[in-house]
PDB file of C-alpha atoms in Angstrom:
ATOM      1  CA  UNK A1317      99.943 150.713 112.818  1.00 42.00           C
ATOM      2  CA  UNK A1318      98.522 148.444 115.771  1.00 46.00           C
ATOM      3  CA  UNK A1319      99.663 145.506 117.018  1.00 49.00           C
ATOM      4  CA  UNK A1320      97.712 142.874 115.766  1.00 51.00           C
ATOM      5  CA  UNK A1321      97.991 144.718 112.131  1.00 53.00           C
ATOM      6  CA  UNK A1322     101.968 143.868 112.457  1.00 50.00           C
ATOM      7  CA  UNK A1323     101.738 140.843 113.540  1.00 50.00           C
ATOM      8  CA  UNK A1324      99.054 139.891 111.141  1.00 49.00           C
ATOM      9  CA  UNK A1325     101.557 141.369 108.136  1.00 51.00           C
ATOM     10  CA  UNK A1326     104.541 139.869 109.725  1.00 52.00           C
ATOM     11  CA  UNK A1327     102.724 136.141 109.620  1.00 48.00           C
ATOM     12  CA  UNK A1328     101.533 137.035 106.073  1.00 48.00           C
ATOM     13  CA  UNK A1329     104.617 137.738 104.397  1.00 47.00           C
ATOM     14  CA  UNK A1330     105.707 134.375 106.943  1.00 48.00           C
ATOM     15  CA  UNK A1331     103.132 132.201 104.684  1.00 45.00           C
ATOM     16  CA  UNK A1332     103.567 133.574 101.596  1.00 44.00           C
ATOM     17  CA  UNK A1333     104.184 130.856  98.765  1.00 38.00           C
ATOM     18  CA  UNK A1334     107.063 133.231  97.155  1.00 43.00           C
ATOM     19  CA  UNK A1335     108.583 132.648 100.351  1.00 44.00           C
ATOM     20  CA  UNK A1336     107.953 129.171 101.605  1.00 42.00           C
ATOM     21  CA  UNK A1337     110.505 127.441  99.655  1.00 41.00           C
ATOM     22  CA  UNK A1338     113.314 129.199 101.133  1.00 47.00           C
ATOM     23  CA  UNK A1339     111.929 127.958 104.890  1.00 46.00           C
ATOM     24  CA  UNK A1340     113.697 124.368 104.865  1.00 44.00           C
ATOM     25  CA  UNK A1341     116.746 126.127 103.619  1.00 46.00           C
ATOM     26  CA  UNK A1342     117.380 128.770 105.603  1.00 47.00           C
ATOM     27  CA  UNK A1343     117.332 126.573 108.942  1.00 47.00           C
ATOM     28  CA  UNK A1344     113.699 127.492 110.197  1.00 46.00           C
ATOM     29  CA  UNK A1345     111.486 124.918 112.267  1.00 46.00           C
ATOM     30  CA  UNK A1346     108.013 124.671 112.042  1.00 44.00           C
ATOM     31  CA  UNK A1347     108.106 126.380 116.356  1.00 48.00           C
ATOM     32  CA  UNK A1348     109.657 129.477 114.607  1.00 54.00           C
ATOM     33  CA  UNK A1349     105.872 130.996 114.056  1.00 57.00           C
ATOM     34  CA  UNK A1350     104.905 129.583 117.332  1.00 61.00           C
ATOM     35  CA  UNK A1351     108.161 132.223 118.721  1.00 62.00           C
ATOM     36  CA  UNK A1352     107.408 134.532 115.898  1.00 60.00           C
ATOM     37  CA  UNK A1353     104.022 135.505 117.002  1.00 64.00           C
ATOM     38  CA  UNK A1354     105.596 135.500 120.759  1.00 66.00           C
ATOM     39  CA  UNK A1355     107.643 138.474 120.244  1.00 67.00           C
ATOM     40  CA  UNK A1356     105.955 140.755 117.581  1.00 65.00           C
ATOM     41  CA  UNK A1357     102.916 140.702 120.189  1.00 67.00           C
ATOM     42  CA  UNK A1358     105.225 141.465 123.148  1.00 67.00           C
ATOM     43  CA  UNK A1359     106.379 144.439 121.294  1.00 66.00           C
ATOM     44  CA  UNK A1360     103.977 144.809 118.841  1.00 64.00           C
ATOM     45  CA  UNK A1361     102.026 145.288 122.585  1.00 61.00           C
ATOM     46  CA  UNK A1362     103.805 148.010 124.512  1.00 64.00           C
ATOM     47  CA  UNK A1363     102.229 150.921 123.152  1.00 60.00           C
ATOM     48  CA  UNK A1364     104.322 153.385 125.002  1.00 63.00           C
ATOM     49  CA  UNK A1365     107.513 152.499 123.947  1.00 74.00           C
ATOM     50  CA  UNK A1366     108.179 154.889 119.953  1.00 85.00           C
ATOM     51  CA  UNK A1367     109.761 153.377 116.370  1.00 91.00           C
ATOM     52  CA  UNK A1368     112.889 153.549 117.334  1.00 95.00           C
ATOM     53  CA  UNK A1369     112.598 150.928 120.092  1.00 95.00           C
ATOM     54  CA  UNK A1370     109.767 149.158 118.418  1.00 94.00           C
ATOM     55  CA  UNK A1371     112.455 148.106 114.875  1.00 96.00           C
ATOM     56  CA  UNK A1372     115.600 147.834 118.066  1.00 97.00           C
ATOM     57  CA  UNK A1373     112.883 145.085 119.250  1.00 95.00           C
ATOM     58  CA  UNK A1374     112.540 143.392 116.799  1.00 96.00           C
ATOM     59  CA  UNK A1375     115.570 143.106 114.872  1.00 97.00           C
ATOM     60  CA  UNK A1376     116.266 141.692 118.559  1.00 97.00           C
ATOM     61  CA  UNK A1377     114.168 139.210 118.376  1.00 96.00           C
ATOM     62  CA  UNK A1378     115.132 138.367 115.406  1.00 97.00           C
ATOM     63  CA  UNK A1379     119.386 137.854 115.822  1.00 98.00           C
ATOM     64  CA  UNK A1380     118.304 136.260 119.287  1.00 97.00           C
ATOM     65  CA  UNK A1381     117.349 134.073 116.601  1.00 96.00           C
ATOM     66  CA  UNK A1382     119.080 133.604 114.088  1.00 97.00           C
ATOM     67  CA  UNK A1383     121.888 133.058 116.543  1.00 98.00           C
ATOM     68  CA  UNK A1384     120.294 130.177 117.060  1.00 97.00           C
ATOM     69  CA  UNK A1385     120.173 129.078 113.221  1.00 96.00           C
ATOM     70  CA  UNK A1386     116.507 130.043 112.850  1.00 96.00           C
ATOM     71  CA  UNK A1387     115.918 132.659 110.652  1.00 95.00           C
ATOM     72  CA  UNK A1388     112.030 133.020 110.508  1.00 94.00           C
ATOM     73  CA  UNK A1389     111.415 136.363 111.699  1.00 95.00           C
ATOM     74  CA  UNK A1390     114.798 137.794 110.116  1.00 97.00           C
ATOM     75  CA  UNK A1391     113.255 137.192 107.119  1.00 96.00           C
ATOM     76  CA  UNK A1392     109.792 138.179 108.489  1.00 95.00           C
ATOM     77  CA  UNK A1393     110.882 141.172 108.276  1.00 96.00           C
ATOM     78  CA  UNK A1394     112.759 142.038 104.904  1.00 97.00           C
ATOM     79  CA  UNK A1395     110.623 143.698 102.889  1.00 97.00           C
ATOM     80  CA  UNK A1396     109.711 142.591  99.672  1.00 97.00           C
ATOM     81  CA  UNK A1397     111.886 145.947  97.449  1.00 98.00           C
ATOM     82  CA  UNK A1398     114.898 145.334 100.873  1.00 98.00           C
ATOM     83  CA  UNK A1399     118.661 146.306  99.400  1.00 98.00           C
ATOM     84  CA  UNK A1400     121.283 144.467 100.617  1.00 98.00           C
ATOM     85  CA  UNK A1401     124.533 146.458  99.837  1.00 98.00           C
ATOM     86  CA  UNK A1402     128.005 144.724 100.168  1.00 98.00           C
ATOM     87  CA  UNK A1403     130.885 146.865 101.023  1.00 98.00           C
ATOM     88  CA  UNK A1404     134.198 146.516  98.909  1.00 98.00           C
ATOM     89  CA  UNK A1405     135.625 144.954  95.691  1.00 97.00           C
ATOM     90  CA  UNK A1406     135.183 141.118  96.573  1.00 98.00           C
ATOM     91  CA  UNK A1407     132.733 138.443  94.321  1.00 97.00           C
ATOM     92  CA  UNK A1408     130.393 139.106  97.423  1.00 98.00           C
ATOM     93  CA  UNK A1409     130.093 143.009  97.655  1.00 98.00           C
ATOM     94  CA  UNK A1410     127.271 144.205  95.131  1.00 98.00           C
ATOM     95  CA  UNK A1411     123.453 146.005  95.691  1.00 98.00           C
ATOM     96  CA  UNK A1412     121.349 142.684  96.632  1.00 98.00           C
ATOM     97  CA  UNK A1413     117.654 144.291  95.125  1.00 98.00           C
ATOM     98  CA  UNK A1414     114.710 142.832  96.225  1.00 98.00           C
ATOM     99  CA  UNK A1415     113.916 139.929  98.825  1.00 97.00           C
ATOM    100  CA  UNK A1416     113.897 136.927  95.695  1.00 97.00           C
ATOM    101  CA  UNK A1417     117.517 137.859  94.585  1.00 98.00           C
ATOM    102  CA  UNK A1418     119.056 138.645  98.595  1.00 98.00           C
ATOM    103  CA  UNK A1419     118.180 134.832  99.043  1.00 97.00           C
ATOM    104  CA  UNK A1420     118.907 133.675  95.478  1.00 97.00           C
ATOM    105  CA  UNK A1421     121.953 135.156  95.424  1.00 97.00           C
ATOM    106  CA  UNK A1422     123.240 135.621  98.415  1.00 97.00           C
ATOM    107  CA  UNK A1423     122.418 133.879 101.204  1.00 97.00           C
ATOM    108  CA  UNK A1424     121.483 130.141  99.838  1.00 96.00           C
ATOM    109  CA  UNK A1425     125.190 130.832  98.243  1.00 97.00           C
ATOM    110  CA  UNK A1426     126.604 131.106 101.559  1.00 97.00           C
ATOM    111  CA  UNK A1427     124.071 129.035 103.437  1.00 97.00           C
ATOM    112  CA  UNK A1428     125.459 126.672 100.921  1.00 97.00           C
ATOM    113  CA  UNK A1429     129.179 126.664 101.736  1.00 98.00           C
ATOM    114  CA  UNK A1430     128.514 127.087 105.048  1.00 98.00           C
ATOM    115  CA  UNK A1431     128.446 123.630 107.933  1.00 97.00           C
ATOM    116  CA  UNK A1432     125.699 123.731 109.213  1.00 96.00           C
ATOM    117  CA  UNK A1433     122.840 127.325 108.740  1.00 97.00           C
ATOM    118  CA  UNK A1434     124.095 130.722 109.161  1.00 97.00           C
ATOM    119  CA  UNK A1435     124.530 132.440 112.814  1.00 98.00           C
ATOM    120  CA  UNK A1436     126.408 135.344 113.982  1.00 98.00           C
ATOM    121  CA  UNK A1437     125.658 137.039 117.597  1.00 98.00           C
ATOM    122  CA  UNK A1438     124.975 140.013 117.650  1.00 98.00           C
ATOM    123  CA  UNK A1439     126.286 142.155 120.717  1.00 95.00           C
ATOM    124  CA  UNK A1440     124.994 146.679 119.515  1.00 97.00           C
ATOM    125  CA  UNK A1441     121.820 147.949 117.921  1.00 98.00           C
ATOM    126  CA  UNK A1442     121.918 151.968 117.651  1.00 98.00           C
ATOM    127  CA  UNK A1443     118.423 152.803 116.777  1.00 98.00           C
ATOM    128  CA  UNK A1444     117.706 156.765 115.607  1.00 97.00           C
ATOM    129  CA  UNK A1445     114.865 157.460 112.883  1.00 94.00           C
ATOM    130  CA  UNK A1446     113.832 154.565 110.821  1.00 96.00           C
ATOM    131  CA  UNK A1447     117.512 153.279 111.387  1.00 98.00           C
ATOM    132  CA  UNK A1448     119.129 150.787 112.906  1.00 98.00           C
ATOM    133  CA  UNK A1449     122.777 149.476 113.799  1.00 98.00           C
ATOM    134  CA  UNK A1450     124.055 146.419 114.291  1.00 98.00           C
ATOM    135  CA  UNK A1451     126.786 145.569 115.460  1.00 98.00           C
ATOM    136  CA  UNK A1452     127.968 141.306 115.383  1.00 98.00           C
ATOM    137  CA  UNK A1453     129.980 138.343 115.273  1.00 98.00           C
ATOM    138  CA  UNK A1454     129.180 134.962 113.072  1.00 98.00           C
ATOM    139  CA  UNK A1455     129.904 132.175 114.449  1.00 98.00           C
ATOM    140  CA  UNK A1456     130.249 129.860 110.776  1.00 98.00           C
ATOM    141  CA  UNK A1457     132.543 127.440 109.537  1.00 98.00           C
ATOM    142  CA  UNK A1458     132.444 126.340 105.363  1.00 98.00           C
ATOM    143  CA  UNK A1459     131.968 123.144 104.790  1.00 97.00           C
ATOM    144  CA  UNK A1460     135.841 123.438 103.583  1.00 95.00           C
ATOM    145  CA  UNK A1461     136.071 123.238 107.744  1.00 97.00           C
ATOM    146  CA  UNK A1462     137.638 126.972 108.060  1.00 97.00           C
ATOM    147  CA  UNK A1463     135.972 129.055 110.232  1.00 98.00           C
ATOM    148  CA  UNK A1464     134.416 131.442 108.960  1.00 98.00           C
ATOM    149  CA  UNK A1465     133.725 134.436 112.410  1.00 98.00           C
ATOM    150  CA  UNK A1466     133.580 137.826 110.379  1.00 98.00           C
ATOM    151  CA  UNK A1467     132.353 140.925 112.042  1.00 98.00           C
ATOM    152  CA  UNK A1468     129.998 143.246 110.794  1.00 98.00           C
ATOM    153  CA  UNK A1469     128.123 146.255 111.270  1.00 98.00           C
ATOM    154  CA  UNK A1470     124.518 145.948 109.356  1.00 98.00           C
ATOM    155  CA  UNK A1471     122.521 149.268 109.351  1.00 98.00           C
ATOM    156  CA  UNK A1472     119.319 148.568 109.104  1.00 98.00           C
ATOM    157  CA  UNK A1473     116.891 151.179 106.746  1.00 98.00           C
ATOM    158  CA  UNK A1474     112.864 150.585 108.079  1.00 97.00           C
ATOM    159  CA  UNK A1475     109.686 151.785 107.670  1.00 95.00           C
ATOM    160  CA  UNK A1476     106.646 150.323 109.388  1.00 92.00           C
ATOM    161  CA  UNK A1477     108.208 147.596 111.148  1.00 93.00           C
ATOM    162  CA  UNK A1478     109.646 146.287 107.818  1.00 96.00           C
ATOM    163  CA  UNK A1479     113.740 146.291 106.290  1.00 98.00           C
ATOM    164  CA  UNK A1480     113.776 148.418 103.647  1.00 98.00           C
ATOM    165  CA  UNK A1481     117.869 148.604 103.086  1.00 98.00           C
ATOM    166  CA  UNK A1482     120.418 147.278 104.915  1.00 98.00           C
ATOM    167  CA  UNK A1483     124.298 148.312 104.659  1.00 98.00           C
ATOM    168  CA  UNK A1484     126.778 145.814 105.654  1.00 98.00           C
ATOM    169  CA  UNK A1485     130.394 146.305 105.941  1.00 98.00           C
ATOM    170  CA  UNK A1486     132.525 143.471 106.919  1.00 98.00           C
ATOM    171  CA  UNK A1487     135.794 141.959 106.782  1.00 98.00           C
ATOM    172  CA  UNK A1488     135.771 141.753 103.002  1.00 98.00           C
ATOM    173  CA  UNK A1489     139.781 140.533 103.495  1.00 98.00           C
ATOM    174  CA  UNK A1490     138.460 137.371 105.452  1.00 98.00           C
ATOM    175  CA  UNK A1491     135.490 136.975 102.823  1.00 98.00           C
ATOM    176  CA  UNK A1492     138.154 136.855 100.285  1.00 97.00           C
ATOM    177  CA  UNK A1493     140.419 134.893 102.020  1.00 97.00           C
ATOM    178  CA  UNK A1494     137.822 132.040 103.158  1.00 98.00           C
ATOM    179  CA  UNK A1495     134.845 132.283 101.343  1.00 98.00           C
ATOM    180  CA  UNK A1496     134.684 130.424  97.990  1.00 97.00           C
ATOM    181  CA  UNK A1497     133.076 134.153  94.593  1.00 96.00           C
ATOM    182  CA  UNK A1498     129.536 133.136  95.135  1.00 94.00           C
ATOM    183  CA  UNK A1499     127.683 131.075  91.124  1.00 89.00           C
ATOM    184  CA  UNK A1500     126.694 133.879  88.445  1.00 77.00           C
TER     185      UNK A1500
ATOM    186  CA  UNK B1193     120.499 165.369 126.632  1.00 67.00           C
ATOM    187  CA  UNK B1194     123.358 163.358 125.803  1.00 94.00           C
ATOM    188  CA  UNK B1195     122.344 161.248 123.183  1.00 97.00           C
ATOM    189  CA  UNK B1196     122.402 165.001 120.974  1.00 97.00           C
ATOM    190  CA  UNK B1197     124.708 166.374 122.275  1.00 98.00           C
ATOM    191  CA  UNK B1198     126.527 163.547 121.614  1.00 98.00           C
ATOM    192  CA  UNK B1199     126.069 163.670 117.935  1.00 98.00           C
ATOM    193  CA  UNK B1200     126.614 167.306 118.173  1.00 98.00           C
ATOM    194  CA  UNK B1201     130.339 166.664 119.586  1.00 98.00           C
ATOM    195  CA  UNK B1202     131.174 164.290 116.263  1.00 98.00           C
ATOM    196  CA  UNK B1203     128.736 165.657 114.296  1.00 98.00           C
ATOM    197  CA  UNK B1204     130.461 169.163 114.460  1.00 98.00           C
ATOM    198  CA  UNK B1205     133.795 167.461 114.791  1.00 98.00           C
ATOM    199  CA  UNK B1206     133.480 165.075 111.267  1.00 98.00           C
ATOM    200  CA  UNK B1207     132.494 168.726 109.834  1.00 98.00           C
ATOM    201  CA  UNK B1208     135.895 170.153 110.945  1.00 97.00           C
ATOM    202  CA  UNK B1209     137.290 167.858 109.845  1.00 96.00           C
ATOM    203  CA  UNK B1210     136.198 167.744 105.900  1.00 95.00           C
ATOM    204  CA  UNK B1211     137.132 170.704 105.445  1.00 94.00           C
ATOM    205  CA  UNK B1212     140.488 169.844 106.604  1.00 92.00           C
ATOM    206  CA  UNK B1213     140.200 170.959 110.661  1.00 96.00           C
ATOM    207  CA  UNK B1214     141.478 168.014 112.534  1.00 97.00           C
ATOM    208  CA  UNK B1215     141.355 169.839 116.107  1.00 97.00           C
ATOM    209  CA  UNK B1216     138.222 169.728 117.139  1.00 98.00           C
ATOM    210  CA  UNK B1217     138.297 166.190 115.817  1.00 98.00           C
ATOM    211  CA  UNK B1218     141.081 165.175 118.226  1.00 98.00           C
ATOM    212  CA  UNK B1219     139.620 166.790 120.662  1.00 98.00           C
ATOM    213  CA  UNK B1220     136.431 164.622 121.413  1.00 98.00           C
ATOM    214  CA  UNK B1221     138.299 162.104 122.103  1.00 98.00           C
ATOM    215  CA  UNK B1222     139.353 161.464 125.924  1.00 98.00           C
ATOM    216  CA  UNK B1223     142.578 160.893 127.171  1.00 98.00           C
ATOM    217  CA  UNK B1224     142.105 156.844 127.522  1.00 98.00           C
ATOM    218  CA  UNK B1225     140.633 156.422 124.582  1.00 98.00           C
ATOM    219  CA  UNK B1226     140.376 152.674 122.936  1.00 98.00           C
ATOM    220  CA  UNK B1227     140.570 152.986 119.344  1.00 98.00           C
ATOM    221  CA  UNK B1228     139.787 149.074 117.645  1.00 98.00           C
ATOM    222  CA  UNK B1229     139.931 148.577 114.257  1.00 98.00           C
ATOM    223  CA  UNK B1230     138.056 145.615 113.143  1.00 98.00           C
ATOM    224  CA  UNK B1231     140.059 142.986 110.706  1.00 98.00           C
ATOM    225  CA  UNK B1232     143.259 140.975 110.605  1.00 96.00           C
ATOM    226  CA  UNK B1233     145.007 143.426 108.433  1.00 97.00           C
ATOM    227  CA  UNK B1234     148.483 145.576 109.849  1.00 97.00           C
ATOM    228  CA  UNK B1235     145.983 148.028 110.953  1.00 98.00           C
ATOM    229  CA  UNK B1236     144.002 146.338 112.735  1.00 98.00           C
ATOM    230  CA  UNK B1237     144.347 146.082 116.553  1.00 97.00           C
ATOM    231  CA  UNK B1238     143.040 148.670 119.615  1.00 98.00           C
ATOM    232  CA  UNK B1239     145.298 151.036 120.399  1.00 97.00           C
ATOM    233  CA  UNK B1240     145.070 152.636 123.681  1.00 98.00           C
ATOM    234  CA  UNK B1241     145.455 156.740 124.781  1.00 98.00           C
ATOM    235  CA  UNK B1242     145.089 159.450 122.089  1.00 98.00           C
ATOM    236  CA  UNK B1243     148.072 160.526 122.018  1.00 98.00           C
ATOM    237  CA  UNK B1244     148.973 156.747 120.418  1.00 98.00           C
ATOM    238  CA  UNK B1245     145.801 157.245 118.317  1.00 98.00           C
ATOM    239  CA  UNK B1246     147.572 160.301 116.982  1.00 98.00           C
ATOM    240  CA  UNK B1247     150.524 159.842 116.368  1.00 97.00           C
ATOM    241  CA  UNK B1248     150.574 155.897 115.961  1.00 96.00           C
ATOM    242  CA  UNK B1249     147.253 155.485 113.834  1.00 97.00           C
ATOM    243  CA  UNK B1250     146.475 159.042 112.655  1.00 97.00           C
ATOM    244  CA  UNK B1251     150.145 160.265 111.509  1.00 97.00           C
ATOM    245  CA  UNK B1252     151.747 156.469 110.279  1.00 96.00           C
ATOM    246  CA  UNK B1253     147.890 156.513 108.182  1.00 96.00           C
ATOM    247  CA  UNK B1254     148.829 160.616 106.890  1.00 96.00           C
ATOM    248  CA  UNK B1255     152.402 159.311 106.295  1.00 96.00           C
ATOM    249  CA  UNK B1256     151.059 157.006 103.425  1.00 96.00           C
ATOM    250  CA  UNK B1257     149.262 159.233 101.507  1.00 97.00           C
ATOM    251  CA  UNK B1258     150.533 161.854  98.990  1.00 96.00           C
ATOM    252  CA  UNK B1259     149.025 164.920 100.834  1.00 94.00           C
ATOM    253  CA  UNK B1260     150.126 164.814 105.334  1.00 91.00           C
ATOM    254  CA  UNK B1261     146.244 164.630 105.471  1.00 94.00           C
ATOM    255  CA  UNK B1262     143.436 162.208 105.632  1.00 96.00           C
ATOM    256  CA  UNK B1263     140.495 162.806 103.827  1.00 97.00           C
ATOM    257  CA  UNK B1264     136.914 162.263 105.281  1.00 97.00           C
ATOM    258  CA  UNK B1265     133.371 163.228 104.307  1.00 97.00           C
ATOM    259  CA  UNK B1266     130.374 161.225 106.055  1.00 98.00           C
ATOM    260  CA  UNK B1267     126.742 160.716 105.386  1.00 97.00           C
ATOM    261  CA  UNK B1268     125.244 159.537 108.576  1.00 98.00           C
ATOM    262  CA  UNK B1269     124.568 159.842 112.134  1.00 98.00           C
ATOM    263  CA  UNK B1270     122.771 157.903 113.901  1.00 98.00           C
ATOM    264  CA  UNK B1271     123.057 158.960 118.031  1.00 98.00           C
ATOM    265  CA  UNK B1272     121.336 156.939 120.472  1.00 98.00           C
ATOM    266  CA  UNK B1273     121.870 157.214 123.901  1.00 98.00           C
ATOM    267  CA  UNK B1274     125.764 156.621 124.774  1.00 98.00           C
ATOM    268  CA  UNK B1275     126.224 155.646 120.855  1.00 98.00           C
ATOM    269  CA  UNK B1276     126.720 157.618 117.373  1.00 98.00           C
ATOM    270  CA  UNK B1277     127.386 155.781 114.505  1.00 98.00           C
ATOM    271  CA  UNK B1278     129.053 157.797 111.690  1.00 98.00           C
ATOM    272  CA  UNK B1279     129.006 156.567 107.956  1.00 98.00           C
ATOM    273  CA  UNK B1280     131.805 158.073 106.293  1.00 98.00           C
ATOM    274  CA  UNK B1281     134.054 157.370 102.783  1.00 98.00           C
ATOM    275  CA  UNK B1282     137.857 157.992 102.533  1.00 98.00           C
ATOM    276  CA  UNK B1283     139.296 160.968  99.785  1.00 97.00           C
ATOM    277  CA  UNK B1284     142.706 160.080  99.525  1.00 97.00           C
ATOM    278  CA  UNK B1285     145.750 158.879  97.201  1.00 97.00           C
ATOM    279  CA  UNK B1286     149.299 156.921  98.816  1.00 97.00           C
ATOM    280  CA  UNK B1287     152.988 158.069  97.954  1.00 96.00           C
ATOM    281  CA  UNK B1288     152.642 154.716  95.711  1.00 95.00           C
ATOM    282  CA  UNK B1289     149.442 156.635  93.602  1.00 96.00           C
ATOM    283  CA  UNK B1290     146.607 154.373  94.357  1.00 97.00           C
ATOM    284  CA  UNK B1291     143.009 155.473  95.399  1.00 98.00           C
ATOM    285  CA  UNK B1292     142.539 154.419  99.054  1.00 98.00           C
ATOM    286  CA  UNK B1293     138.857 155.665  99.489  1.00 98.00           C
ATOM    287  CA  UNK B1294     137.729 153.195 101.734  1.00 98.00           C
ATOM    288  CA  UNK B1295     134.342 153.390 103.118  1.00 98.00           C
ATOM    289  CA  UNK B1296     134.042 153.229 107.300  1.00 98.00           C
ATOM    290  CA  UNK B1297     131.669 153.065 110.507  1.00 98.00           C
ATOM    291  CA  UNK B1298     132.443 154.055 113.030  1.00 98.00           C
ATOM    292  CA  UNK B1299     131.060 153.671 116.291  1.00 98.00           C
ATOM    293  CA  UNK B1300     131.692 156.409 119.050  1.00 98.00           C
ATOM    294  CA  UNK B1301     130.638 155.782 122.334  1.00 98.00           C
ATOM    295  CA  UNK B1302     131.060 158.554 124.855  1.00 98.00           C
ATOM    296  CA  UNK B1303     131.345 159.573 128.044  1.00 98.00           C
ATOM    297  CA  UNK B1304     130.843 163.878 130.221  1.00 97.00           C
ATOM    298  CA  UNK B1305     131.099 164.607 126.122  1.00 98.00           C
ATOM    299  CA  UNK B1306     133.870 162.762 125.118  1.00 98.00           C
ATOM    300  CA  UNK B1307     135.054 159.076 122.558  1.00 98.00           C
ATOM    301  CA  UNK B1308     135.877 157.076 125.111  1.00 98.00           C
ATOM    302  CA  UNK B1309     135.890 154.151 121.839  1.00 98.00           C
ATOM    303  CA  UNK B1310     136.484 153.968 118.961  1.00 98.00           C
ATOM    304  CA  UNK B1311     135.117 150.874 116.955  1.00 98.00           C
ATOM    305  CA  UNK B1312     136.125 151.618 113.135  1.00 98.00           C
ATOM    306  CA  UNK B1313     135.176 149.025 110.419  1.00 98.00           C
ATOM    307  CA  UNK B1314     135.996 149.096 106.677  1.00 98.00           C
ATOM    308  CA  UNK B1315     136.740 147.760 104.183  1.00 98.00           C
ATOM    309  CA  UNK B1316     139.663 145.426 105.282  1.00 98.00           C
ATOM    310  CA  UNK B1317     140.342 143.732 101.597  1.00 98.00           C
ATOM    311  CA  UNK B1318     141.265 147.057 100.355  1.00 98.00           C
ATOM    312  CA  UNK B1319     143.357 148.132 103.775  1.00 98.00           C
ATOM    313  CA  UNK B1320     145.909 144.956 103.162  1.00 97.00           C
ATOM    314  CA  UNK B1321     145.493 145.870  99.012  1.00 97.00           C
ATOM    315  CA  UNK B1322     146.322 148.806  99.497  1.00 97.00           C
ATOM    316  CA  UNK B1323     148.128 150.534 102.393  1.00 97.00           C
ATOM    317  CA  UNK B1324     152.160 149.495 103.684  1.00 92.00           C
ATOM    318  CA  UNK B1325     152.040 148.481 107.329  1.00 93.00           C
ATOM    319  CA  UNK B1326     152.278 150.971 109.728  1.00 91.00           C
ATOM    320  CA  UNK B1327     155.293 151.221 111.813  1.00 83.00           C
ATOM    321  CA  UNK B1328     154.443 150.278 114.636  1.00 67.00           C
TER     322      UNK B1328
END
C-alpha cells in the first residue's frame, strides 16, 4: 500500500457517516484531522521501514493523541471488522465484534462512566510480524470521583495498517472494584 | 541477531515448562531478575532476584495447587529487540478444589541471553478470588 493510499484510507474512514456520530463522543477535535494527516504522512513516507515499524509508529501516534484525550487516529486505525476481547470474567469481559459494537457496547459506555475523555499513557510497543503489543497505564477518574488508573497490555493484530483484533489484559480486579457494569 | 536468539530462549524455556521441565525456564532468569505481577492483589508486587522469584513466587504458587507444579501452555511469542512478549494460559487446580486457569501476557526483557525483567499481566480478579495469599 502506498503512502497516499494509506492516508486516503484513514481519512476516508474518518469521514464516513457511520463513524461521524462517534467523533464528538470520543473527544475528537476538529484539528485532529490535520494532526492525523501529518502523522500518517510522516509514517507512510518513510519507505525504508518495514510493516512492523509502520504498525508500531501508527499505534504510537494514535496513543500519543489518546493520552491527550483525542481518539481520532485510534479510531481511524480500527478496521470495520475489528474484534476486541477483554480477558477475565468481569461484566466488561467479552469479545466485542465489529467497530460499531466496540463503539456502542464498550467505548461509549466506558466513556460515560469517566470524568472526561478516556486517556492512557502507553510506554512500550513490541512489534513482531503483524502484531504490536502495547503496555499502558490509564489516566482516568470516574464520574463518581474514583481514580481509574488501570494497567493494560493490548495485543493488536494488524493488517495493511489497520487493527483487526485487540486482546486486552488488564487489572480486572480494578475493573470490578471501580467500574459499574455496562448497560446491556 | 539478539532478537531471534531471545525468542528462541524464551520459546524453548516455555516449551520445556509445558512438558513439566522447569530447568530451562529457571536457567533463563538472570540472578538479579525483577518479576512484577501487575495489579493490587496479594500477589501483585515486584520480586527481586532469581532466588526470590523461584522461592517466594513460584514456590508459594505451587504450594497452593493440588499438584506441586505450575501448568502453563503458550499460544504466541512476539520478539522485538530486547523484548519477548508471550501469551499463555494456566491449567491448574487449587488445593481447595477450584480451577485456576488464568490468562497471561508476559513481557520478558533480556540482556546477554538472560531475562532481566518480567512484567506479568493476568486476570487479577481471578487471582483474588481463587488464590490464597502468599506466606511472604
